[in-house]
Amino acid sequence: MTTMMTDITGATELDALVVGAGFAGLYQLLCLRDRLGLSVKALEAGAGVGGTWYWNRYPGARCDSESHVYWYTFSPELMREWEWSERYPGQPEIMRYLNFVADRFDLKRDIQFNTRVVAAEYDEAANRWRVRTEAGETFVAKFLITAVGCLSTANVPKFEGLESFAGDWYHTGQWPHEGVDFTGKRVGMIGTGSTGIQAAPVIAASAEHLTVFQRTANYSVPARNAPLTSEFQGYIKENAAGIRAVTRETLNGMGFRIEERLAVETPAEEREAIYEAAWERGGLQFRAAFKDMMVDKAANDTAADFVKRKIRSIVKDPRTAAILSDIDHPYAAKRPPIDTNYFETYNRANVTLVDVKAAPIQRITPAGVCTTEAEYPLDIIVFATGFDAMTGPMLRMNIRGRDGVALQDVWDAGPRNYLGLQIAGFPNLFTITGPGSPSVLCNMPVAIEQHADWITDCIAHMRTKGLERIEARPEAVEKWVAEVNDVAGKTLLPLATHSWYLGANIPGKPRVFMPYAGGMVRYREICQDVVARGYEGFALA
Ligand code: NAP
């Protein structure tokens, strides 16, 4: 085993440096340290493990993947030792799980917390990455692996006057650890994505009044969260291997399969009964009701129509119901939220919906939020306004490859990489679940394990063969970018023109469909084939 050293400049020298200590960083650290015996460290901006779950502590924060598939599957013992309590794990329980994993595998001793990476530069002569932190420390490593998450750069829209607001404001992705007391407060929440849809019912339960500012109306299906029965907990323990196998066979790494039947060929009455049953069962599984839902607009229209009718049947005030159900994109073309009493929340006397598509927010005033039509006095503003997704966390690290070329410039017109794993001109840099990989279209732990395993096997291969450098070939990048684009174009996903999948939520960001939409199974096969053909598309030296 190589030991950690300090060079003459005082920099810490390592075989590999991992950035991030969420699901991805923890597992990558474990793989490289315990399987390959490398000297490796993880740097983490937060004060603890957890990544996205460390930061997203907003009221109602809960995972949309079901707990029995939202965990690591690399260790059958670990799967037997841990027990989830609910159908969907809440943020505190996920934090307990990740701390349990970190402690069980003694990972924290190799994680440096409260450490934000502010620059990373490849030194070609030395074939090393020099990584600088906010506190001015330098780390030198042969391999740099980013495990920075897809949704970790909070987007607070640049509303004029925000600094003048006399009350308090928070972004859901940077929520105070001590929580926020809404009692007796007039709360305004901007944004109705997955986050806002989870938070609104919980905030409304304690606030004096909640005003939700909705720009784009959104679908949501009931999550139907519930405590897990002891029978199901027992089933999980006994069938750990089977559960792992299923998540490797399904399109999105979930525990359910997409039905083979077609919505357009199913008689209307039967189709309605299928949607009704899916609505009752709840969860992301709703989109698995028909095979053609995400590829045929006519099929999708049947699902969209069903959910819109449900919204109108739940929400009592016809005007509010009309604003909530006036949805302009296909079902699940944006990441589909699931909820607990979201639409029901609008039946409460202390909740108001404001249509900021019709009357946009003009500015924030000392008193509250001002639209083109009215001013809404508030004590607290909650920004559930999402993230500079996928590329944001990578770009803010100021990564420079060969000859000092900035990633910012290489990705000027959108992310360009090979298999979502490597960028041409950035040798020995690997990205976990970045753009160009299934990532956010997949159940994240499944995508993360596949990437970390692939990277680990690749580094092991290099060590066996005495190879020092791996880099994506420009022509392979060219082909992969075209493939990612092409595959997305065969689905309805790009039809949600304002989605964060396309970068459209951030003013000025290039509009490129970022995740690979061909499914986890196909992606895994492609990655395996590339290895079988001697790391085709990569230059190894
Ligand atoms: P999001 O989906 O990007 O939603 C942001 C919301 O803020 C949208 O309604 C957006 O409206 C609105 N918004 C943004 N800028 C605005 C502005 N200037 N004026 C008015 N409204 C504005 O963000 P998110 O809800 O945080 O979710 C992001 C992703 O995180 C999800 O898609 C999901 O992948 C993940 N997530 C997962 C879970 C889970 O598993 N439980 C929970 C939460 C989030 P427009 O639509 O008009 O842009």
Coordinates of C-alpha atoms and ligand atoms in Angstrom, one line a residue:
M1 CA 0.0 0.0 0.0
T2 CA 1.3 3.5 -0.9
T3 CA 1.3 5.8 2.0
M4 CA 0.3 9.4 2.1
M5 CA 3.2 11.8 1.8
T6 CA 3.9 15.5 1.8
D7 CA 6.0 17.0 -1.0
I8 CA 8.5 19.9 -0.7
T9 CA 5.8 22.5 -1.3
G10 CA 3.9 21.1 1.7
A11 CA 1.2 19.5 -0.5
T12 CA -0.2 16.2 0.5
E13 CA 0.6 13.5 -2.1
L14 CA -1.9 10.7 -2.8
D15 CA -2.7 8.0 -5.3
A16 CA -6.2 9.3 -5.6
L17 CA -8.3 12.1 -4.4
V18 CA -12.1 11.9 -4.3
V19 CA -14.2 15.1 -4.1
G20 CA -17.4 14.7 -2.1
A21 CA -18.6 12.3 0.6
G22 CA -22.2 11.6 -0.3
F23 CA -23.3 8.2 -1.7
A24 CA -20.8 8.4 -4.5
G25 CA -17.7 9.7 -2.6
L26 CA -18.1 7.2 0.3
Y27 CA -18.3 4.2 -2.0
Q28 CA -15.5 5.4 -4.3
L29 CA -13.3 6.0 -1.2
L30 CA -14.0 2.5 0.0
C31 CA -13.3 0.9 -3.3
L32 CA -10.0 2.6 -3.9
R33 CA -8.7 2.3 -0.3
D34 CA -9.9 -1.1 0.7
R35 CA -10.1 -3.0 -2.6
L36 CA -7.0 -1.5 -4.3
G37 CA -5.0 -0.4 -1.3
L38 CA -4.4 3.1 -2.7
S39 CA -3.6 6.1 -0.6
V40 CA -6.8 8.1 -1.0
K41 CA -8.6 10.9 0.7
A42 CA -12.0 12.4 0.2
L43 CA -12.5 16.1 0.5
E44 CA -16.0 17.2 1.6
A45 CA -17.4 20.8 1.8
G46 CA -19.9 19.8 4.5
A47 CA -19.1 19.1 8.1
G48 CA -20.4 15.5 7.8
V49 CA -21.1 12.8 5.2
G50 CA -24.3 12.7 3.2
G51 CA -23.8 15.0 0.2
T52 CA -27.2 16.1 -1.1
W53 CA -28.9 14.7 2.0
Y54 CA -26.5 16.7 4.2
W55 CA -27.6 20.0 2.6
N56 CA -31.3 19.3 1.8
R57 CA -32.8 19.4 5.2
Y58 CA -35.9 21.3 4.2
P59 CA -39.3 20.4 5.7
G60 CA -40.6 17.2 4.1
A61 CA -37.3 16.2 2.5
R62 CA -37.7 12.5 1.6
C63 CA -36.4 10.3 -1.1
D64 CA -38.6 9.5 -4.1
S65 CA -36.9 6.1 -4.6
E66 CA -38.3 3.4 -2.3
S67 CA -36.0 2.6 0.6
H68 CA -35.4 -1.0 -0.3
V69 CA -33.7 0.1 -3.5
Y70 CA -32.2 3.4 -2.2
W71 CA -29.0 2.0 -0.7
Y72 CA -25.7 0.3 -1.4
T73 CA -25.9 -3.3 -2.7
F74 CA -22.2 -4.1 -2.8
S75 CA -22.3 -5.8 0.6
P76 CA -24.9 -8.5 1.3
E77 CA -24.0 -8.2 5.0
L78 CA -24.6 -4.5 5.0
M79 CA -28.0 -5.1 3.4
R80 CA -28.9 -7.4 6.2
E81 CA -27.6 -5.2 8.9
W82 CA -29.6 -2.1 8.0
E83 CA -33.3 -1.8 8.4
W84 CA -35.4 0.9 6.8
S85 CA -38.5 2.1 8.7
E86 CA -40.6 3.6 5.9
R87 CA -41.5 3.0 2.3
Y88 CA -39.6 6.2 1.3
P89 CA -36.7 7.1 3.6
G90 CA -36.8 10.6 5.0
Q91 CA -33.7 12.8 5.1
P92 CA -32.8 12.1 8.7
E93 CA -33.0 8.4 8.2
I94 CA -30.8 8.6 5.1
M95 CA -28.3 10.6 7.1
R96 CA -28.3 7.9 9.8
Y97 CA -27.8 5.2 7.1
L98 CA -24.9 7.0 5.4
N99 CA -23.2 7.6 8.8
F100 CA -23.8 4.0 9.7
V101 CA -22.0 3.0 6.4
A102 CA -19.2 5.4 6.9
D103 CA -18.6 4.1 10.5
R104 CA -19.0 0.5 9.6
F105 CA -16.3 0.7 6.9
D106 CA -14.2 3.2 8.9
L107 CA -14.3 5.7 6.1
K108 CA -14.4 9.0 8.1
R109 CA -10.7 8.8 9.0
D110 CA -9.9 9.4 5.3
I111 CA -12.4 12.2 4.8
Q112 CA -11.5 15.8 5.4
F113 CA -14.7 17.7 6.2
N114 CA -15.3 21.4 5.9
T115 CA -13.0 21.4 2.9
R116 CA -14.2 23.0 -0.4
V117 CA -12.2 22.4 -3.5
V118 CA -11.7 25.7 -5.4
A119 CA -9.2 24.7 -8.1
A120 CA -7.9 21.6 -9.7
E121 CA -5.1 21.7 -12.3
Y122 CA -3.5 18.9 -14.3
D123 CA 0.3 19.0 -14.3
E124 CA 1.3 17.1 -17.5
A125 CA 5.0 16.8 -16.8
A126 CA 4.3 15.2 -13.4
N127 CA 1.1 13.5 -14.6
R128 CA -0.5 14.6 -11.4
W129 CA -3.6 16.7 -10.4
R130 CA -2.9 19.6 -8.1
V131 CA -6.0 20.4 -6.1
R132 CA -6.4 23.5 -4.0
T133 CA -9.0 24.1 -1.2
E134 CA -10.7 27.2 0.0
A135 CA -8.4 27.2 3.1
G136 CA -5.3 27.2 0.8
E137 CA -4.3 23.6 1.2
T138 CA -2.9 21.7 -1.8
F139 CA -3.3 18.0 -2.6
V140 CA -1.5 16.2 -5.3
A141 CA -2.9 13.0 -6.7
K142 CA -2.5 10.8 -9.8
F143 CA -6.2 10.2 -10.0
L144 CA -8.9 12.8 -9.4
I145 CA -12.5 11.5 -9.0
T146 CA -15.3 14.0 -8.7
A147 CA -18.3 12.7 -6.7
V148 CA -19.9 16.1 -6.3
G149 CA -23.5 15.1 -7.1
C150 CA -25.8 16.5 -9.8
L151 CA -27.9 18.7 -7.7
S152 CA -25.5 20.4 -5.3
T153 CA -25.2 24.0 -6.7
A154 CA -28.2 25.9 -5.3
N155 CA -30.0 28.3 -7.7
V156 CA -31.2 31.4 -6.1
P157 CA -32.7 33.5 -8.9
K158 CA -31.3 37.0 -9.1
F159 CA -34.4 38.8 -8.0
E160 CA -33.9 42.5 -7.7
G161 CA -34.2 43.7 -4.1
L162 CA -33.5 40.4 -2.4
E163 CA -30.9 42.0 -0.2
S164 CA -33.5 44.5 1.0
F165 CA -35.9 41.9 2.3
A166 CA -36.6 42.6 6.0
G167 CA -37.5 39.0 6.8
D168 CA -35.5 35.7 6.5
W169 CA -34.9 33.8 3.4
Y170 CA -33.6 30.2 2.8
H171 CA -32.8 28.0 -0.2
T172 CA -34.1 24.5 0.4
G173 CA -30.7 23.1 -0.7
Q174 CA -28.9 25.1 2.0
W175 CA -31.3 24.6 4.8
P176 CA -30.2 25.6 8.4
H177 CA -29.3 22.6 10.5
E178 CA -31.3 23.9 13.4
G179 CA -34.4 24.1 11.3
V180 CA -36.8 27.0 10.7
D181 CA -39.8 27.8 12.9
F182 CA -42.7 28.8 10.8
T183 CA -45.1 29.2 13.7
G184 CA -47.1 32.4 13.3
K185 CA -45.2 33.4 10.2
R186 CA -46.4 34.5 6.7
V187 CA -44.3 32.2 4.5
G188 CA -43.8 32.6 0.7
M189 CA -42.4 29.7 -1.2
I190 CA -41.1 30.1 -4.8
G191 CA -41.0 26.9 -6.9
T192 CA -43.1 23.9 -7.4
G193 CA -40.6 21.2 -8.4
S194 CA -40.1 18.0 -6.4
T195 CA -38.8 20.0 -3.5
G196 CA -41.5 22.6 -3.3
I197 CA -44.1 19.9 -3.7
Q198 CA -42.7 18.0 -0.7
A199 CA -42.2 21.1 1.4
A200 CA -45.5 22.9 0.9
P201 CA -47.8 20.6 3.0
V202 CA -45.3 20.5 5.8
I203 CA -44.8 24.3 5.9
A204 CA -48.5 24.9 5.6
A205 CA -49.1 22.7 8.7
S206 CA -47.2 25.1 11.0
A207 CA -47.2 28.5 9.2
E208 CA -49.8 31.2 9.8
H209 CA -50.1 31.5 6.0
L210 CA -48.3 29.9 3.1
T211 CA -48.2 31.6 -0.3
V212 CA -46.9 29.4 -3.1
F213 CA -45.6 31.2 -6.2
Q214 CA -45.9 28.8 -9.1
R215 CA -44.4 29.6 -12.5
T216 CA -44.8 26.3 -14.3
A217 CA -47.6 24.0 -13.2
N218 CA -46.4 20.5 -12.4
Y219 CA -47.7 16.9 -12.2
S220 CA -47.5 15.0 -9.0
V221 CA -48.6 11.5 -8.0
P222 CA -49.2 10.5 -4.4
A223 CA -46.2 8.8 -2.8
R224 CA -48.3 6.7 -0.4
N225 CA -45.6 6.7 2.1
A226 CA -46.1 4.4 5.1
P227 CA -44.1 2.6 7.7
L228 CA -42.7 -0.7 6.4
T229 CA -44.3 -3.8 7.9
S230 CA -42.1 -6.3 9.7
E231 CA -43.0 -8.8 7.0
F232 CA -41.6 -6.5 4.3
Q233 CA -38.5 -5.8 6.4
G234 CA -38.0 -9.5 6.7
Y235 CA -38.6 -9.9 2.9
I236 CA -35.9 -7.3 2.2
K237 CA -33.4 -9.2 4.4
E238 CA -34.1 -12.5 2.8
N239 CA -34.1 -11.3 -0.7
A240 CA -31.2 -8.8 -0.7
A241 CA -29.5 -10.6 -3.7
G242 CA -32.8 -10.7 -5.6
I243 CA -33.5 -7.0 -5.0
R244 CA -30.0 -6.1 -6.2
A245 CA -30.5 -8.2 -9.3
V246 CA -33.8 -6.5 -10.2
T247 CA -32.3 -3.0 -9.9
R248 CA -29.7 -4.1 -12.4
E249 CA -32.2 -5.3 -14.9
T250 CA -34.6 -2.4 -14.9
L251 CA -34.4 0.6 -17.2
N252 CA -34.0 3.1 -14.3
G253 CA -32.4 1.0 -11.6
M254 CA -35.7 0.9 -9.8
G255 CA -37.4 -2.1 -8.2
F256 CA -40.2 -2.1 -10.6
R257 CA -40.4 -3.0 -14.3
I258 CA -42.0 -1.0 -17.0
E259 CA -45.1 -2.8 -18.3
E260 CA -45.0 -4.2 -21.8
R261 CA -48.5 -3.0 -22.8
L262 CA -49.2 0.1 -24.9
A263 CA -51.4 2.9 -23.7
V264 CA -52.5 3.6 -27.3
E265 CA -53.7 0.1 -27.8
T266 CA -55.5 -0.3 -24.5
P267 CA -59.2 0.3 -24.5
A268 CA -60.0 3.6 -22.7
E269 CA -62.0 2.0 -19.8
E270 CA -59.2 -0.5 -19.1
R271 CA -56.5 2.2 -19.4
E272 CA -58.4 4.3 -16.9
A273 CA -58.5 1.4 -14.4
I274 CA -54.8 0.8 -14.9
Y275 CA -54.0 4.5 -14.1
E276 CA -56.4 4.4 -11.2
A277 CA -54.6 1.4 -9.7
A278 CA -51.2 3.0 -10.3
W279 CA -52.4 6.2 -8.6
E280 CA -53.6 4.2 -5.6
R281 CA -50.3 2.3 -5.5
G282 CA -48.5 5.6 -5.7
G283 CA -44.9 6.6 -6.4
L284 CA -42.6 6.9 -9.4
Q285 CA -44.0 3.5 -10.6
F286 CA -46.9 5.5 -12.1
R287 CA -44.8 6.1 -15.2
A288 CA -44.2 2.3 -15.6
A289 CA -47.9 1.8 -16.3
F290 CA -47.4 1.7 -20.1
K291 CA -44.4 1.0 -22.2
D292 CA -45.1 3.9 -24.7
M293 CA -45.6 6.6 -22.1
M294 CA -42.3 8.3 -22.6
V295 CA -41.9 7.8 -26.3
D296 CA -45.3 8.4 -27.8
K297 CA -47.0 11.7 -27.2
A298 CA -50.5 10.3 -27.8
A299 CA -49.8 7.7 -25.1
N300 CA -48.4 10.3 -22.7
D301 CA -51.4 12.5 -23.3
T302 CA -53.6 9.8 -21.7
A303 CA -51.4 9.8 -18.5
A304 CA -51.2 13.6 -18.5
D305 CA -55.0 13.9 -18.9
F306 CA -55.5 11.4 -16.0
V307 CA -53.3 13.4 -13.6
K308 CA -54.8 16.7 -14.6
R309 CA -58.3 15.3 -13.9
K310 CA -57.1 14.1 -10.5
I311 CA -55.8 17.6 -9.6
R312 CA -59.1 19.1 -10.6
S313 CA -61.0 16.6 -8.5
I314 CA -58.8 17.2 -5.4
V315 CA -58.5 20.9 -5.4
K316 CA -61.9 22.5 -4.4
D317 CA -61.4 26.1 -5.6
P318 CA -61.9 25.9 -9.4
R319 CA -59.5 28.9 -10.1
T320 CA -56.7 27.3 -8.1
A321 CA -57.4 23.9 -9.6
A322 CA -57.2 25.5 -13.1
I323 CA -53.8 27.1 -12.4
L324 CA -52.4 23.9 -10.9
S325 CA -53.6 21.7 -13.8
D326 CA -52.6 24.0 -16.6
I327 CA -49.5 21.9 -17.3
D328 CA -47.7 22.6 -20.5
H329 CA -45.3 19.5 -20.9
P330 CA -45.7 15.8 -21.2
Y331 CA -46.0 13.8 -18.0
A332 CA -42.5 12.9 -16.6
A333 CA -40.7 14.9 -19.3
K334 CA -39.5 16.9 -16.3
R335 CA -38.5 14.9 -13.3
P336 CA -41.9 13.7 -12.0
P337 CA -42.5 14.6 -8.3
I338 CA -44.4 12.4 -5.9
D339 CA -46.1 13.9 -2.9
T340 CA -47.9 13.6 0.4
N341 CA -51.1 15.7 0.3
Y342 CA -49.6 18.3 -2.0
F343 CA -52.8 19.2 -4.0
E344 CA -54.9 18.7 -0.8
T345 CA -52.8 21.5 0.8
Y346 CA -54.5 24.1 -1.5
N347 CA -57.8 23.2 0.3
R348 CA -56.5 24.7 3.5
A349 CA -57.7 28.1 4.5
N350 CA -54.1 29.3 5.2
V351 CA -52.7 28.5 1.7
T352 CA -52.8 30.7 -1.4
L353 CA -51.5 29.9 -4.9
V354 CA -50.1 32.8 -7.0
D355 CA -49.7 32.3 -10.7
V356 CA -46.3 33.9 -11.5
K357 CA -46.5 32.8 -15.1
A358 CA -49.4 35.1 -15.6
A359 CA -48.0 37.9 -13.4
P360 CA -44.2 37.3 -13.0
I361 CA -42.3 38.2 -9.9
Q362 CA -40.8 41.7 -10.5
R363 CA -38.7 42.1 -7.4
I364 CA -38.4 41.4 -3.7
T365 CA -39.2 44.4 -1.5
P366 CA -38.4 44.9 2.2
A367 CA -42.0 43.6 2.9
G368 CA -42.2 40.6 0.6
V369 CA -42.6 39.5 -3.0
C370 CA -43.9 41.9 -5.6
T371 CA -45.4 40.5 -8.8
T372 CA -46.6 42.6 -11.8
E373 CA -50.0 42.5 -10.1
A374 CA -49.6 42.7 -6.3
E375 CA -47.3 42.8 -3.4
Y376 CA -47.4 39.8 -1.0
P377 CA -46.2 40.7 2.6
L378 CA -44.1 37.9 4.0
D379 CA -41.9 37.1 7.1
I380 CA -40.0 34.2 5.4
I381 CA -39.2 33.4 1.8
V382 CA -38.4 29.8 0.9
F383 CA -36.6 29.4 -2.4
A384 CA -37.5 25.9 -3.7
T385 CA -35.9 27.1 -7.0
G386 CA -33.7 24.1 -7.8
F387 CA -30.1 23.8 -8.8
D388 CA -27.5 24.6 -11.5
A389 CA -27.8 20.9 -12.2
M390 CA -25.1 18.5 -13.4
T391 CA -22.6 20.9 -14.8
G392 CA -22.8 23.5 -12.0
P393 CA -21.0 21.4 -9.3
M394 CA -18.2 20.5 -11.8
L395 CA -17.7 24.0 -13.2
R396 CA -17.5 25.8 -9.8
M397 CA -14.3 23.7 -9.0
N398 CA -12.3 25.6 -11.7
I399 CA -10.9 22.5 -13.2
R400 CA -8.0 22.9 -15.7
G401 CA -6.7 20.1 -17.9
R402 CA -3.7 19.8 -20.2
D403 CA -2.1 23.1 -21.1
G404 CA -4.2 24.9 -18.5
V405 CA -7.4 24.6 -20.6
A406 CA -10.4 25.4 -18.5
L407 CA -13.3 23.0 -18.3
Q408 CA -15.5 26.1 -18.4
D409 CA -14.2 26.7 -21.9
V410 CA -14.4 23.1 -23.1
W411 CA -18.1 22.9 -21.8
D412 CA -18.9 26.4 -23.1
A413 CA -21.6 25.1 -25.4
G414 CA -22.7 22.2 -23.0
P415 CA -21.0 19.2 -21.4
R416 CA -18.8 17.1 -23.6
N417 CA -17.4 13.9 -22.4
Y418 CA -17.1 10.2 -23.1
L419 CA -19.6 7.8 -21.3
G420 CA -20.1 10.6 -18.8
L421 CA -16.8 9.3 -17.2
Q422 CA -14.0 11.2 -18.8
I423 CA -13.3 14.5 -20.6
A424 CA -10.8 14.7 -23.5
G425 CA -7.8 16.8 -22.4
F426 CA -8.3 16.0 -18.7
P427 CA -6.3 12.8 -18.1
N428 CA -6.9 10.6 -15.0
L429 CA -10.0 12.7 -14.1
F430 CA -13.1 10.6 -13.6
T431 CA -16.6 12.0 -13.0
I432 CA -19.2 10.0 -11.1
T433 CA -22.8 10.3 -12.4
G434 CA -22.0 13.5 -14.3
P435 CA -23.7 14.6 -17.5
G436 CA -23.6 12.0 -20.3
S437 CA -24.5 9.2 -18.0
P438 CA -27.9 7.9 -16.8
S439 CA -27.4 9.6 -13.4
V440 CA -30.5 11.6 -12.6
L441 CA -32.7 9.4 -14.8
C442 CA -31.7 6.4 -12.7
N443 CA -32.1 5.5 -9.1
M444 CA -28.9 7.2 -7.9
P445 CA -27.2 4.5 -5.8
V446 CA -27.4 2.0 -8.7
A447 CA -25.8 4.5 -11.1
I448 CA -23.2 5.4 -8.5
E449 CA -22.2 1.8 -7.7
Q450 CA -21.8 1.1 -11.5
H451 CA -19.6 4.2 -12.0
A452 CA -17.4 3.7 -8.9
D453 CA -17.0 0.0 -9.8
W454 CA -16.0 0.8 -13.4
I455 CA -13.5 3.4 -12.2
T456 CA -12.1 1.1 -9.7
D457 CA -11.7 -1.7 -12.2
C458 CA -10.1 0.7 -14.7
I459 CA -7.5 1.9 -12.1
A460 CA -6.8 -1.7 -11.1
H461 CA -6.3 -2.6 -14.8
M462 CA -3.9 0.3 -15.2
R463 CA -1.9 -0.8 -12.2
T464 CA -1.7 -4.4 -13.4
K465 CA -0.5 -3.2 -16.9
G466 CA 1.8 -0.6 -15.5
L467 CA -0.1 2.2 -17.2
E468 CA 0.1 5.8 -15.8
R469 CA -2.5 7.7 -17.8
I470 CA -6.0 7.3 -19.2
E471 CA -7.8 9.9 -21.2
A472 CA -10.9 10.0 -23.4
R473 CA -10.1 10.3 -27.1
P474 CA -11.7 13.4 -28.8
E475 CA -13.4 11.3 -31.5
A476 CA -15.0 9.1 -28.8
V477 CA -16.3 12.2 -27.1
E478 CA -17.7 13.4 -30.4
K479 CA -19.6 10.2 -30.9
W480 CA -20.8 9.9 -27.3
V481 CA -22.2 13.5 -27.3
A482 CA -24.1 12.7 -30.5
E483 CA -25.3 9.4 -29.0
V484 CA -26.6 11.2 -25.8
N485 CA -28.4 13.7 -27.9
D486 CA -29.8 11.2 -30.3
V487 CA -31.1 8.9 -27.6
A488 CA -32.8 11.8 -25.8
G489 CA -34.4 12.8 -29.1
K490 CA -36.1 9.4 -29.3
T491 CA -38.0 10.2 -26.1
L492 CA -40.5 12.9 -25.0
L493 CA -38.0 14.3 -22.5
P494 CA -36.7 17.2 -24.6
L495 CA -40.3 18.4 -25.0
A496 CA -40.2 19.9 -21.5
T497 CA -38.3 22.9 -22.9
H498 CA -37.9 24.6 -19.5
S499 CA -36.5 21.6 -17.6
W500 CA -33.2 21.4 -15.7
Y501 CA -32.3 18.3 -17.6
L502 CA -31.8 20.8 -20.5
G503 CA -30.2 23.4 -18.4
A504 CA -33.1 25.7 -19.2
N505 CA -33.7 26.7 -15.5
I506 CA -30.5 28.7 -15.4
P507 CA -30.5 31.9 -17.5
G508 CA -27.7 31.8 -20.1
K509 CA -26.9 28.1 -19.6
P510 CA -26.5 26.2 -22.9
R511 CA -29.6 24.1 -23.7
V512 CA -28.3 20.6 -24.1
F513 CA -30.0 17.5 -22.8
M514 CA -27.5 16.4 -20.2
P515 CA -28.2 12.9 -18.9
Y516 CA -28.0 9.7 -21.0
A517 CA -31.6 8.7 -21.6
G518 CA -30.9 5.2 -23.1
G519 CA -31.5 3.5 -19.7
M520 CA -29.2 2.0 -17.2
V521 CA -29.2 -1.5 -18.6
R522 CA -28.0 -0.4 -22.0
Y523 CA -25.5 2.0 -20.5
R524 CA -24.0 -0.7 -18.3
E525 CA -23.6 -2.9 -21.4
I526 CA -21.9 -0.1 -23.3
C527 CA -19.4 0.5 -20.5
Q528 CA -18.7 -3.2 -20.3
D529 CA -18.2 -3.6 -24.0
V530 CA -15.8 -0.7 -24.0
V531 CA -13.7 -2.5 -21.5
A532 CA -14.0 -5.8 -23.4
R533 CA -12.6 -4.0 -26.5
G534 CA -9.5 -2.9 -24.5
Y535 CA -10.9 0.4 -23.3
E536 CA -12.0 1.4 -26.7
G537 CA -12.3 5.2 -27.1
F538 CA -9.7 5.8 -24.3
A539 CA -6.0 6.5 -24.8
L540 CA -3.9 4.6 -22.2
A541 CA -0.3 5.4 -21.8
Ligands
NAP1 P1 -36.7 22.2 -9.8 O1 -37.3 20.9 -10.2 O2 -35.7 22.8 -10.7 O3 -37.8 23.2 -9.5 C1 -37.6 24.5 -9.3 C2 -38.9 25.3 -9.2 O4 -38.6 26.7 -9.0 C3 -39.7 25.2 -10.5 O5 -41.0 25.2 -10.2 C4 -39.3 26.5 -11.2 O6 -40.2 27.0 -12.1 C5 -39.2 27.4 -10.0 N1 -38.4 28.6 -10.3 C6 -37.1 28.6 -10.6 N2 -36.7 29.9 -10.9 C7 -37.8 30.7 -10.7 C8 -38.0 32.0 -10.9 N3 -37.0 32.9 -11.3 N4 -39.3 32.5 -10.7 C9 -40.3 31.7 -10.4 N5 -40.1 30.3 -10.2 C10 -38.9 29.8 -10.4 O7 -35.9 22.1 -8.4 P2 -36.3 21.1 -7.2 O8 -37.7 21.1 -6.9 O9 -35.3 21.5 -6.1 O10 -35.9 19.7 -7.7 C11 -34.7 19.5 -8.4 C12 -34.4 18.0 -8.5 O11 -33.9 17.5 -7.2 C13 -35.6 17.2 -8.7 O12 -36.1 17.2 -10.1 C14 -35.2 15.8 -8.3 O13 -34.4 15.2 -9.3 C15 -34.3 16.2 -7.1 N6 -35.2 16.0 -5.9 C16 -35.4 14.8 -5.4 C17 -36.2 14.6 -4.4 C18 -36.5 13.3 -3.9 O14 -36.0 12.3 -4.3 N7 -37.3 13.2 -3.0 C19 -36.7 15.7 -3.7 C20 -36.5 17.0 -4.2 C21 -35.7 17.1 -5.3 P3 -40.1 26.5 -13.7 O15 -40.5 25.1 -13.7 O16 -41.0 27.5 -14.4 O17 -38.6 26.7 -14.0

